[in-house]
């Protein structure tokens, strides 16, 4: 008779136990939760750091807080009604029925996605799926916010986040991922080139139009307050993309590995190409330009990360490092409409242009065998592989056009509706001062551009010695 194990596995953790049902794959569940956490880290603290450091010093707190607030607001909206609008039962061909994703009965059951096609995901519970999709929704709104940094009324932003999530994001998500009409038609969007990046870029540009521009002084000079910290935020964004694209097969499988590798290949290529173009045409390698090139590469590969071969990822990187560079540096300066709209972080170029470009290139480069590993609707293939591949490019163009049109219209309606209740743009006195006027807080204990020196706040405790404002500062009496 053998001796009992010195460390027996607790009953609750054994296969077949209530907490470990037979359909649960612990490896896949672990990867899905890690991938969700990586995407969450892209926003908090990734984009919080990036936004807070890439803007002018007087807007550091406001910009970082817009990202942080949006993340928290989306989480509550998502589990209360928005998840099922994006991935629930069909209400319309492009929209799911609203409902909460909070009950135990729903969250511990085997994940099903998308519901309307009955494509079973027998690997982990719905709770993992709800959280994974939540962080995608959150980062979309935060990316959109990059277009209106430095002047949007924070109270208007508080209204904008739930309204845009409800009436815009959920439509794109259901249409392309949740079993909606674009999904059924066979439009490819592996991990959000359209759902996240094209929508945030178009909606950001539209919101910027309705909010209005920054102050003239800020538009003329808007230097980043901390380039090194900006790189830290950009690094979190890049490394977090392993979860962004690697988590979308909904399993730790071969397609997931392909997606992660392609993501890094395209991002690196794009960064190098953007930097080379800066050197060739402007004679200086720009660190901010390199970050923009990195982002456009990450965005471009997203709709096809697990669907294209490595050589195609390089080709996509070359184009993502050059086409958005051209639209930003050349087209933007010659197109009057784009010059009138103040897109603070050029989200239109880095996300809308790169996302649409990536979707079209996915229709061109999608490899049939890789498509069979991921796509449940059709035996798809890209145009480069001949046959019916040319049709796929047309589908990609049409799918992107729907996302563009919906976001232009719905975002405009949301902005106009909010403006009837509260101004979209900050008042001029807040625009002049920045964080101190808006939040009563400042990122750095320094005096500088756009700030008012207040003796009641900056005097020392020693009444025999008073600090004097630096040269050029305005003293408040």
Tab-separated table of C-alpha atoms in Angstrom:
chain	number	residue	atom	x	y	z
A	1	UNK	CA	0.000	0.000	0.000
A	2	UNK	CA	1.543	3.297	-1.129
A	3	UNK	CA	1.990	6.175	1.275
A	4	UNK	CA	-0.334	9.170	0.855
A	5	UNK	CA	0.997	12.175	-1.022
A	6	UNK	CA	2.684	14.619	1.373
A	7	UNK	CA	1.044	17.585	-0.412
A	8	UNK	CA	-2.354	16.462	-1.677
A	9	UNK	CA	-4.108	18.764	-4.151
A	10	UNK	CA	-7.065	20.461	-2.451
A	11	UNK	CA	-10.392	19.124	-3.677
A	12	UNK	CA	-11.458	22.569	-4.967
A	13	UNK	CA	-8.559	22.606	-7.435
A	14	UNK	CA	-8.854	19.068	-8.815
A	15	UNK	CA	-10.212	18.466	-12.311
A	16	UNK	CA	-13.952	17.983	-12.195
A	17	UNK	CA	-14.369	20.051	-9.036
A	18	UNK	CA	-16.876	22.936	-9.173
A	19	UNK	CA	-14.081	25.501	-9.608
A	20	UNK	CA	-12.331	23.368	-12.254
A	21	UNK	CA	-15.004	22.084	-14.673
A	22	UNK	CA	-14.046	19.575	-17.347
A	23	UNK	CA	-14.166	22.178	-20.119
A	24	UNK	CA	-11.700	24.533	-18.392
A	25	UNK	CA	-8.232	24.690	-19.928
A	26	UNK	CA	-6.033	26.209	-17.236
A	27	UNK	CA	-3.292	27.153	-19.701
A	28	UNK	CA	-5.652	29.009	-22.034
A	29	UNK	CA	-7.416	30.682	-19.128
A	30	UNK	CA	-4.083	31.802	-17.685
A	31	UNK	CA	-2.949	33.255	-21.008
A	32	UNK	CA	-6.268	35.023	-21.558
A	33	UNK	CA	-6.084	36.740	-18.176
A	34	UNK	CA	-2.419	37.642	-18.707
A	35	UNK	CA	-3.210	39.023	-22.170
A	36	UNK	CA	-6.045	41.091	-20.699
A	37	UNK	CA	-3.710	42.430	-18.030
A	38	UNK	CA	-1.114	43.368	-20.647
A	39	UNK	CA	-3.715	45.324	-22.608
A	40	UNK	CA	-4.885	46.967	-19.394
A	41	UNK	CA	-1.303	47.996	-18.642
A	42	UNK	CA	-1.151	49.662	-22.049
A	43	UNK	CA	-3.759	52.087	-20.749
A	44	UNK	CA	-2.945	52.212	-17.035
A	45	UNK	CA	-0.195	53.201	-16.660
A	46	UNK	CA	0.991	53.121	-20.315
A	47	UNK	CA	-1.129	55.803	-21.956
A	48	UNK	CA	-1.526	57.661	-18.670
A	49	UNK	CA	2.264	58.102	-18.646
A	50	UNK	CA	2.505	58.747	-22.380
A	51	UNK	CA	-0.228	61.395	-22.387
A	52	UNK	CA	1.007	63.033	-19.208
A	53	UNK	CA	4.541	63.418	-20.576
A	54	UNK	CA	4.067	64.115	-24.288
A	55	UNK	CA	1.998	67.264	-23.676
A	56	UNK	CA	3.013	70.714	-22.509
A	57	UNK	CA	3.793	70.862	-18.798
A	58	UNK	CA	0.692	72.809	-17.873
A	59	UNK	CA	-1.526	69.991	-19.270
A	60	UNK	CA	0.277	66.983	-17.773
A	61	UNK	CA	-2.222	66.282	-14.990
A	62	UNK	CA	-5.305	66.894	-17.121
A	63	UNK	CA	-4.100	64.654	-19.959
A	64	UNK	CA	-3.111	61.787	-17.674
A	65	UNK	CA	-6.356	62.069	-15.712
A	66	UNK	CA	-8.494	61.970	-18.877
A	67	UNK	CA	-6.984	58.566	-19.635
A	68	UNK	CA	-7.352	57.296	-16.073
A	69	UNK	CA	-10.962	58.481	-15.768
A	70	UNK	CA	-11.953	56.943	-19.108
A	71	UNK	CA	-10.528	53.567	-18.096
A	72	UNK	CA	-12.539	53.469	-14.874
A	73	UNK	CA	-15.745	54.709	-16.504
A	74	UNK	CA	-15.573	52.142	-19.305
A	75	UNK	CA	-15.150	49.261	-16.839
A	76	UNK	CA	-18.438	50.088	-15.105
A	77	UNK	CA	-20.333	50.772	-18.342
A	78	UNK	CA	-18.974	47.576	-19.883
A	79	UNK	CA	-20.146	45.162	-17.220
A	80	UNK	CA	-23.443	47.021	-16.700
A	81	UNK	CA	-24.711	47.080	-20.288
A	82	UNK	CA	-22.072	47.463	-23.024
A	83	UNK	CA	-20.552	43.953	-23.124
A	84	UNK	CA	-23.773	42.344	-24.250
A	85	UNK	CA	-24.371	45.152	-26.752
A	86	UNK	CA	-21.038	44.136	-28.285
A	87	UNK	CA	-21.069	40.361	-27.862
A	88	UNK	CA	-24.566	39.361	-26.799
A	89	UNK	CA	-27.672	38.227	-28.654
A	90	UNK	CA	-28.522	40.111	-31.822
A	91	UNK	CA	-30.861	43.088	-31.595
A	92	UNK	CA	-30.031	44.468	-35.052
A	93	UNK	CA	-27.574	43.256	-37.725
A	94	UNK	CA	-25.005	45.655	-36.248
A	95	UNK	CA	-25.986	45.728	-32.552
A	96	UNK	CA	-26.472	43.350	-29.651
A	97	UNK	CA	-29.085	43.491	-26.899
A	98	UNK	CA	-28.000	45.482	-23.850
A	99	UNK	CA	-27.790	43.728	-20.510
A	100	UNK	CA	-25.598	43.267	-17.436
A	101	UNK	CA	-22.609	40.935	-17.288
A	102	UNK	CA	-22.482	40.768	-13.522
A	103	UNK	CA	-24.263	37.617	-12.406
A	104	UNK	CA	-22.510	34.508	-11.173
A	105	UNK	CA	-24.605	32.245	-13.396
A	106	UNK	CA	-23.396	34.066	-16.503
A	107	UNK	CA	-19.766	34.714	-15.545
A	108	UNK	CA	-18.680	31.220	-14.445
A	109	UNK	CA	-20.207	29.450	-17.435
A	110	UNK	CA	-18.209	28.302	-20.452
A	111	UNK	CA	-17.388	31.225	-22.749
A	112	UNK	CA	-19.306	31.536	-25.999
A	113	UNK	CA	-18.219	34.023	-28.660
A	114	UNK	CA	-19.792	35.192	-30.841
A	115	UNK	CA	-23.196	34.132	-29.569
A	116	UNK	CA	-25.016	34.484	-32.881
A	117	UNK	CA	-22.759	32.008	-34.682
A	118	UNK	CA	-22.564	29.552	-31.794
A	119	UNK	CA	-18.791	29.423	-32.127
A	120	UNK	CA	-17.993	27.679	-28.850
A	121	UNK	CA	-14.951	28.638	-26.817
A	122	UNK	CA	-14.687	25.726	-24.397
A	123	UNK	CA	-11.542	26.855	-22.651
A	124	UNK	CA	-12.371	29.311	-19.861
A	125	UNK	CA	-15.275	31.114	-18.165
A	126	UNK	CA	-17.160	34.133	-19.449
A	127	UNK	CA	-15.555	36.251	-16.712
A	128	UNK	CA	-12.205	35.994	-18.514
A	129	UNK	CA	-13.814	36.954	-21.823
A	130	UNK	CA	-15.715	39.901	-20.371
A	131	UNK	CA	-12.557	41.373	-18.839
A	132	UNK	CA	-10.449	40.738	-21.938
A	133	UNK	CA	-12.922	42.597	-24.146
A	134	UNK	CA	-13.339	45.332	-21.523
A	135	UNK	CA	-9.731	46.497	-21.699
A	136	UNK	CA	-10.029	46.755	-25.495
A	137	UNK	CA	-13.055	48.998	-25.144
A	138	UNK	CA	-11.247	51.131	-22.573
A	139	UNK	CA	-8.117	51.714	-24.643
A	140	UNK	CA	-10.252	52.718	-27.644
A	141	UNK	CA	-11.825	55.613	-25.753
A	142	UNK	CA	-8.443	56.642	-24.329
A	143	UNK	CA	-6.863	56.676	-27.800
A	144	UNK	CA	-9.722	58.855	-29.028
A	145	UNK	CA	-9.022	61.266	-26.174
A	146	UNK	CA	-5.555	61.930	-27.555
A	147	UNK	CA	-7.163	64.131	-30.218
A	148	UNK	CA	-8.652	66.584	-27.717
A	149	UNK	CA	-5.946	66.938	-25.079
A	150	UNK	CA	-5.253	70.441	-23.837
A	151	UNK	CA	-8.712	71.972	-24.144
A	152	UNK	CA	-11.704	69.618	-23.736
A	153	UNK	CA	-13.903	70.424	-20.762
A	154	UNK	CA	-13.358	67.593	-18.290
A	155	UNK	CA	-17.052	67.535	-17.336
A	156	UNK	CA	-17.924	67.143	-21.010
A	157	UNK	CA	-15.407	64.276	-21.202
A	158	UNK	CA	-17.186	62.614	-18.277
A	159	UNK	CA	-20.402	62.653	-20.319
A	160	UNK	CA	-18.719	61.763	-23.597
A	161	UNK	CA	-17.097	58.500	-22.476
A	162	UNK	CA	-20.249	56.460	-21.692
A	163	UNK	CA	-22.225	57.936	-24.589
A	164	UNK	CA	-19.589	57.211	-27.218
A	165	UNK	CA	-18.924	53.742	-25.836
A	166	UNK	CA	-22.625	52.920	-25.955
A	167	UNK	CA	-23.573	54.304	-29.346
A	168	UNK	CA	-20.370	53.934	-31.353
A	169	UNK	CA	-17.906	51.377	-29.987
A	170	UNK	CA	-20.484	48.656	-29.358
A	171	UNK	CA	-21.715	48.868	-32.954
A	172	UNK	CA	-18.267	48.306	-34.444
A	173	UNK	CA	-17.492	45.531	-31.977
A	174	UNK	CA	-20.723	43.632	-32.630
A	175	UNK	CA	-20.586	44.133	-36.400
A	176	UNK	CA	-17.037	42.787	-36.764
A	177	UNK	CA	-16.478	40.546	-33.742
A	178	UNK	CA	-19.803	39.722	-32.133
A	179	UNK	CA	-21.477	37.946	-35.023
A	180	UNK	CA	-22.858	41.022	-36.801
A	181	UNK	CA	-23.259	41.560	-40.515
A	182	UNK	CA	-19.620	42.422	-41.275
A	183	UNK	CA	-18.470	39.330	-39.371
A	184	UNK	CA	-20.909	37.150	-41.326
A	185	UNK	CA	-19.829	38.739	-44.589
A	186	UNK	CA	-16.206	37.829	-43.903
A	187	UNK	CA	-14.541	41.194	-43.210
A	188	UNK	CA	-11.251	40.482	-41.417
A	189	UNK	CA	-10.273	42.352	-38.281
A	190	UNK	CA	-8.029	40.084	-36.271
A	191	UNK	CA	-7.570	42.293	-33.230
A	192	UNK	CA	-9.065	45.733	-33.772
A	193	UNK	CA	-7.577	47.587	-36.721
A	194	UNK	CA	-11.117	48.718	-37.511
A	195	UNK	CA	-12.995	48.213	-34.231
A	196	UNK	CA	-10.387	50.074	-32.174
A	197	UNK	CA	-7.966	52.092	-34.274
A	198	UNK	CA	-9.977	53.232	-37.280
A	199	UNK	CA	-12.903	54.107	-35.039
A	200	UNK	CA	-10.806	55.990	-32.460
A	201	UNK	CA	-8.954	57.906	-35.176
A	202	UNK	CA	-12.103	59.001	-37.007
A	203	UNK	CA	-14.023	59.696	-33.818
A	204	UNK	CA	-11.048	61.606	-32.393
A	205	UNK	CA	-10.834	63.847	-35.451
A	206	UNK	CA	-14.593	64.404	-35.374
A	207	UNK	CA	-14.572	65.241	-31.663
A	208	UNK	CA	-11.661	67.626	-32.170
A	209	UNK	CA	-13.701	69.427	-34.827
A	210	UNK	CA	-16.658	69.942	-32.481
A	211	UNK	CA	-14.589	70.801	-29.396
A	212	UNK	CA	-12.510	73.375	-31.232
A	213	UNK	CA	-8.768	74.058	-31.112
A	214	UNK	CA	-6.344	74.610	-28.263
A	215	UNK	CA	-5.355	78.153	-27.410
A	216	UNK	CA	-3.326	79.902	-30.106
A	217	UNK	CA	-0.290	79.922	-27.837
A	218	UNK	CA	-0.508	76.167	-27.258
A	219	UNK	CA	-0.953	75.379	-30.943
A	220	UNK	CA	2.137	77.391	-31.778
A	221	UNK	CA	4.302	75.799	-29.096
A	222	UNK	CA	3.428	72.506	-27.409
A	223	UNK	CA	6.698	70.803	-26.369
A	224	UNK	CA	6.589	67.543	-24.395
A	225	UNK	CA	7.370	68.053	-20.730
A	226	UNK	CA	9.337	64.804	-20.356
A	227	UNK	CA	10.590	62.905	-23.408
A	228	UNK	CA	12.210	60.127	-21.367
A	229	UNK	CA	8.985	59.440	-19.480
A	230	UNK	CA	7.159	59.488	-22.800
A	231	UNK	CA	9.451	56.664	-23.944
A	232	UNK	CA	8.545	54.673	-20.832
A	233	UNK	CA	4.862	54.973	-21.705
A	234	UNK	CA	5.592	54.051	-25.318
A	235	UNK	CA	7.542	51.007	-24.165
A	236	UNK	CA	4.586	49.791	-22.107
A	237	UNK	CA	2.395	50.286	-25.155
A	238	UNK	CA	4.701	48.235	-27.385
A	239	UNK	CA	5.288	45.346	-25.001
A	240	UNK	CA	1.627	45.273	-24.008
A	241	UNK	CA	0.714	44.655	-27.636
A	242	UNK	CA	1.731	41.019	-27.103
A	243	UNK	CA	-1.514	40.671	-25.177
A	244	UNK	CA	-3.384	42.951	-27.581
A	245	UNK	CA	-2.769	40.743	-30.619
A	246	UNK	CA	-1.606	37.531	-28.969
A	247	UNK	CA	-4.773	37.171	-26.929
A	248	UNK	CA	-7.223	37.332	-29.814
A	249	UNK	CA	-7.142	33.683	-30.884
A	250	UNK	CA	-8.734	33.206	-27.424
A	251	UNK	CA	-6.237	30.425	-26.724
A	252	UNK	CA	-2.532	29.887	-26.186
A	253	UNK	CA	-2.026	28.269	-29.581
A	254	UNK	CA	0.170	28.459	-32.677
A	255	UNK	CA	-1.805	31.338	-34.135
A	256	UNK	CA	-1.223	33.353	-30.968
A	257	UNK	CA	2.530	32.874	-31.317
A	258	UNK	CA	2.392	33.963	-34.955
A	259	UNK	CA	0.468	37.085	-34.007
A	260	UNK	CA	2.969	38.142	-31.338
A	261	UNK	CA	5.960	37.678	-33.635
A	262	UNK	CA	4.356	39.541	-36.527
A	263	UNK	CA	3.400	42.377	-34.200
A	264	UNK	CA	6.995	42.988	-33.195
A	265	UNK	CA	8.329	42.592	-36.747
A	266	UNK	CA	5.947	45.192	-38.139
A	267	UNK	CA	6.438	47.643	-35.264
A	268	UNK	CA	10.233	47.503	-35.509
A	269	UNK	CA	10.185	47.921	-39.290
A	270	UNK	CA	7.795	50.853	-39.112
A	271	UNK	CA	9.848	52.634	-36.453
A	272	UNK	CA	12.993	52.308	-38.553
A	273	UNK	CA	11.316	53.516	-41.749
A	274	UNK	CA	9.761	56.551	-40.005
A	275	UNK	CA	13.128	57.470	-38.498
A	276	UNK	CA	14.898	57.108	-41.849
A	277	UNK	CA	12.347	59.398	-43.488
A	278	UNK	CA	12.842	61.996	-40.755
A	279	UNK	CA	16.614	61.882	-41.312
A	280	UNK	CA	16.324	62.053	-45.097
A	281	UNK	CA	13.839	64.934	-45.262
A	282	UNK	CA	14.370	66.827	-41.992
A	283	UNK	CA	18.059	65.989	-41.348
A	284	UNK	CA	17.371	64.941	-37.736
A	285	UNK	CA	16.172	61.674	-36.187
A	286	UNK	CA	13.165	62.525	-34.008
A	287	UNK	CA	12.413	60.505	-30.877
A	288	UNK	CA	8.753	61.553	-31.027
A	289	UNK	CA	8.750	60.548	-34.688
A	290	UNK	CA	10.162	57.144	-33.780
A	291	UNK	CA	7.348	56.631	-31.272
A	292	UNK	CA	4.808	57.594	-33.920
A	293	UNK	CA	6.372	55.104	-36.312
A	294	UNK	CA	6.253	52.415	-33.641
A	295	UNK	CA	2.563	53.110	-33.054
A	296	UNK	CA	1.636	53.086	-36.742
A	297	UNK	CA	3.395	49.727	-37.117
A	298	UNK	CA	1.536	48.251	-34.159
A	299	UNK	CA	-1.755	49.605	-35.474
A	300	UNK	CA	-1.218	48.468	-39.059
A	301	UNK	CA	-0.446	44.842	-38.169
A	302	UNK	CA	-3.377	44.580	-35.745
A	303	UNK	CA	-6.115	43.610	-38.240
A	304	UNK	CA	-3.918	40.855	-39.707
A	305	UNK	CA	-1.477	39.904	-36.953
A	306	UNK	CA	-2.236	36.178	-37.000
A	307	UNK	CA	-3.318	36.042	-40.632
A	308	UNK	CA	-0.174	37.070	-42.538
A	309	UNK	CA	3.304	35.630	-42.927
A	310	UNK	CA	6.462	37.200	-41.503
A	311	UNK	CA	7.601	38.647	-44.811
A	312	UNK	CA	4.191	40.305	-45.170
A	313	UNK	CA	4.626	41.832	-41.703
A	314	UNK	CA	7.836	43.478	-42.944
A	315	UNK	CA	6.039	44.789	-46.031
A	316	UNK	CA	3.237	46.138	-43.853
A	317	UNK	CA	5.831	47.762	-41.594
A	318	UNK	CA	7.443	49.531	-44.538
A	319	UNK	CA	4.082	50.927	-45.610
A	320	UNK	CA	2.948	51.804	-42.070
A	321	UNK	CA	6.170	53.730	-41.534
A	322	UNK	CA	5.787	55.686	-44.780
A	323	UNK	CA	2.112	56.184	-45.657
A	324	UNK	CA	1.047	57.750	-42.304
A	325	UNK	CA	4.315	59.711	-42.319
A	326	UNK	CA	3.330	61.109	-45.723
A	327	UNK	CA	-0.223	61.971	-44.658
A	328	UNK	CA	1.039	63.640	-41.466
A	329	UNK	CA	4.036	65.519	-42.832
A	330	UNK	CA	2.885	66.345	-46.371
A	331	UNK	CA	-0.873	65.946	-46.888
A	332	UNK	CA	-1.837	67.471	-43.546
A	333	UNK	CA	0.122	70.648	-44.232
A	334	UNK	CA	-1.508	71.086	-47.637
A	335	UNK	CA	-5.106	70.129	-46.787
A	336	UNK	CA	-6.950	73.123	-45.365
A	337	UNK	CA	-9.598	71.036	-43.567
A	338	UNK	CA	-7.026	69.010	-41.644
A	339	UNK	CA	-5.154	72.180	-40.700
A	340	UNK	CA	-8.316	73.702	-39.237
A	341	UNK	CA	-8.999	70.681	-37.019
A	342	UNK	CA	-6.677	70.566	-34.018
A	343	UNK	CA	-5.900	66.857	-33.525
A	344	UNK	CA	-3.501	67.215	-30.585
A	345	UNK	CA	-1.592	63.917	-30.903
A	346	UNK	CA	-2.339	63.282	-34.598
A	347	UNK	CA	-4.543	60.308	-33.738
A	348	UNK	CA	-6.121	60.499	-37.188
A	349	UNK	CA	-2.805	59.722	-38.863
A	350	UNK	CA	-1.386	57.233	-36.369
A	351	UNK	CA	-4.611	55.273	-35.840
A	352	UNK	CA	-7.224	55.965	-38.548
A	353	UNK	CA	-4.825	56.028	-41.494
A	354	UNK	CA	-2.663	53.194	-40.159
A	355	UNK	CA	-5.687	51.121	-39.126
A	356	UNK	CA	-7.444	51.414	-42.485
A	357	UNK	CA	-4.160	50.752	-44.263
A	358	UNK	CA	-3.658	47.616	-42.168
A	359	UNK	CA	-7.171	46.381	-42.903
A	360	UNK	CA	-6.685	46.796	-46.649
A	361	UNK	CA	-3.259	45.138	-46.546
A	362	UNK	CA	-4.739	42.253	-44.562
A	363	UNK	CA	-7.133	41.716	-47.438
A	364	UNK	CA	-4.105	41.574	-49.697
A	365	UNK	CA	-1.679	39.458	-47.614
A	366	UNK	CA	-3.954	37.121	-45.583
A	367	UNK	CA	-2.563	33.589	-45.953
A	368	UNK	CA	-5.216	30.842	-46.482
A	369	UNK	CA	-3.828	28.357	-43.947
A	370	UNK	CA	-3.453	31.017	-41.254
A	371	UNK	CA	-6.993	32.201	-41.960
A	372	UNK	CA	-8.261	28.666	-41.413
A	373	UNK	CA	-6.686	28.702	-37.948
A	374	UNK	CA	-8.707	31.727	-36.914
A	375	UNK	CA	-11.637	32.689	-39.127
A	376	UNK	CA	-14.823	30.698	-38.504
A	377	UNK	CA	-17.047	32.078	-41.273
A	378	UNK	CA	-15.362	31.608	-44.649
A	379	UNK	CA	-12.315	30.038	-46.229
A	380	UNK	CA	-10.727	33.438	-46.742
A	381	UNK	CA	-7.494	34.412	-48.428
A	382	UNK	CA	-5.748	37.578	-49.474
A	383	UNK	CA	-5.509	39.040	-52.930
A	384	UNK	CA	-1.843	38.083	-53.307
A	385	UNK	CA	-2.878	34.417	-53.323
A	386	UNK	CA	-5.130	34.846	-56.365
A	387	UNK	CA	-8.537	33.338	-57.036
A	388	UNK	CA	-11.231	34.967	-54.951
A	389	UNK	CA	-8.606	36.867	-52.963
A	390	UNK	CA	-9.372	40.085	-54.814
A	391	UNK	CA	-12.892	40.026	-53.420
A	392	UNK	CA	-11.474	40.173	-49.902
A	393	UNK	CA	-9.835	43.532	-50.570
A	394	UNK	CA	-13.227	44.907	-51.574
A	395	UNK	CA	-14.756	43.570	-48.374
A	396	UNK	CA	-12.022	45.216	-46.330
A	397	UNK	CA	-12.602	48.557	-48.047
A	398	UNK	CA	-16.346	48.350	-47.499
A	399	UNK	CA	-16.009	47.277	-43.860
A	400	UNK	CA	-13.703	50.195	-43.138
A	401	UNK	CA	-16.061	52.597	-44.910
A	402	UNK	CA	-18.912	51.517	-42.621
A	403	UNK	CA	-16.799	52.159	-39.497
A	404	UNK	CA	-15.756	55.588	-40.843
A	405	UNK	CA	-19.309	56.623	-41.703
A	406	UNK	CA	-20.833	55.421	-38.435
A	407	UNK	CA	-18.225	57.199	-36.327
A	408	UNK	CA	-18.505	60.465	-38.235
A	409	UNK	CA	-22.260	60.604	-37.759
A	410	UNK	CA	-22.660	59.165	-34.253
A	411	UNK	CA	-19.697	61.036	-32.754
A	412	UNK	CA	-21.083	64.286	-34.162
A	413	UNK	CA	-24.494	63.577	-32.628
A	414	UNK	CA	-22.918	62.791	-29.248
A	415	UNK	CA	-20.856	65.993	-29.284
A	416	UNK	CA	-23.782	68.198	-30.288
A	417	UNK	CA	-25.998	66.613	-27.639
A	418	UNK	CA	-23.408	67.212	-24.909
A	419	UNK	CA	-22.862	70.807	-26.053
A	420	UNK	CA	-26.536	71.512	-25.356
A	421	UNK	CA	-25.892	70.695	-21.700
A	422	UNK	CA	-22.311	71.795	-21.082
A	423	UNK	CA	-19.606	73.494	-23.192
A	424	UNK	CA	-17.274	71.049	-24.912
A	425	UNK	CA	-14.303	73.404	-24.646
A	426	UNK	CA	-12.758	74.843	-21.495
A	427	UNK	CA	-13.223	78.576	-20.801
A	428	UNK	CA	-10.376	80.845	-21.814
A	429	UNK	CA	-9.086	81.407	-18.284
A	430	UNK	CA	-8.599	77.661	-17.795
A	431	UNK	CA	-6.946	77.355	-21.207
A	432	UNK	CA	-4.463	80.030	-20.183
A	433	UNK	CA	-3.427	78.434	-16.894
A	434	UNK	CA	-3.960	74.699	-17.394
A	435	UNK	CA	-3.871	72.050	-14.678
A	436	UNK	CA	-3.864	74.402	-11.713
A	437	UNK	CA	-7.065	76.087	-12.873
A	438	UNK	CA	-8.822	72.870	-13.948
A	439	UNK	CA	-7.817	70.499	-11.146
A	440	UNK	CA	-6.071	72.617	-8.529
A	441	UNK	CA	-3.060	70.336	-8.982
A	442	UNK	CA	0.201	70.534	-10.891
A	443	UNK	CA	2.525	67.836	-12.195
A	444	UNK	CA	5.731	69.570	-11.119
A	445	UNK	CA	6.587	71.977	-8.308
A	446	UNK	CA	8.013	74.459	-10.803
A	447	UNK	CA	6.941	77.767	-12.253
A	448	UNK	CA	6.674	77.973	-15.985
A	449	UNK	CA	4.756	78.793	-19.081
A	450	UNK	CA	1.073	79.438	-18.592
A	451	UNK	CA	1.094	79.295	-14.799
A	452	UNK	CA	0.239	82.038	-12.313
A	453	UNK	CA	2.509	82.573	-9.337
A	454	UNK	CA	0.386	82.699	-6.200
A	455	UNK	CA	2.100	83.908	-3.024
A	456	UNK	CA	-0.510	82.257	-0.799
A	457	UNK	CA	0.454	78.878	-2.222
A	458	UNK	CA	4.174	79.226	-2.782
A	459	UNK	CA	5.375	81.214	0.250
A	460	UNK	CA	7.594	79.396	2.746
A	461	UNK	CA	6.608	78.823	6.354
A	462	UNK	CA	9.307	81.267	7.457
A	463	UNK	CA	7.524	84.619	7.680
A	464	UNK	CA	10.821	86.476	7.654
A	465	UNK	CA	11.677	85.166	4.195
A	466	UNK	CA	9.336	85.178	1.217
A	467	UNK	CA	10.036	83.436	-2.043
A	468	UNK	CA	9.966	85.778	-4.991
A	469	UNK	CA	8.490	84.776	-8.315
A	470	UNK	CA	10.944	83.985	-11.063
A	471	UNK	CA	11.458	86.444	-13.866
A	472	UNK	CA	8.486	86.583	-16.190
A	473	UNK	CA	6.006	84.980	-13.785
A	474	UNK	CA	2.737	86.724	-12.953
A	475	UNK	CA	2.159	87.404	-9.282
A	476	UNK	CA	-1.327	87.197	-7.844
A	477	UNK	CA	-2.065	89.630	-5.053
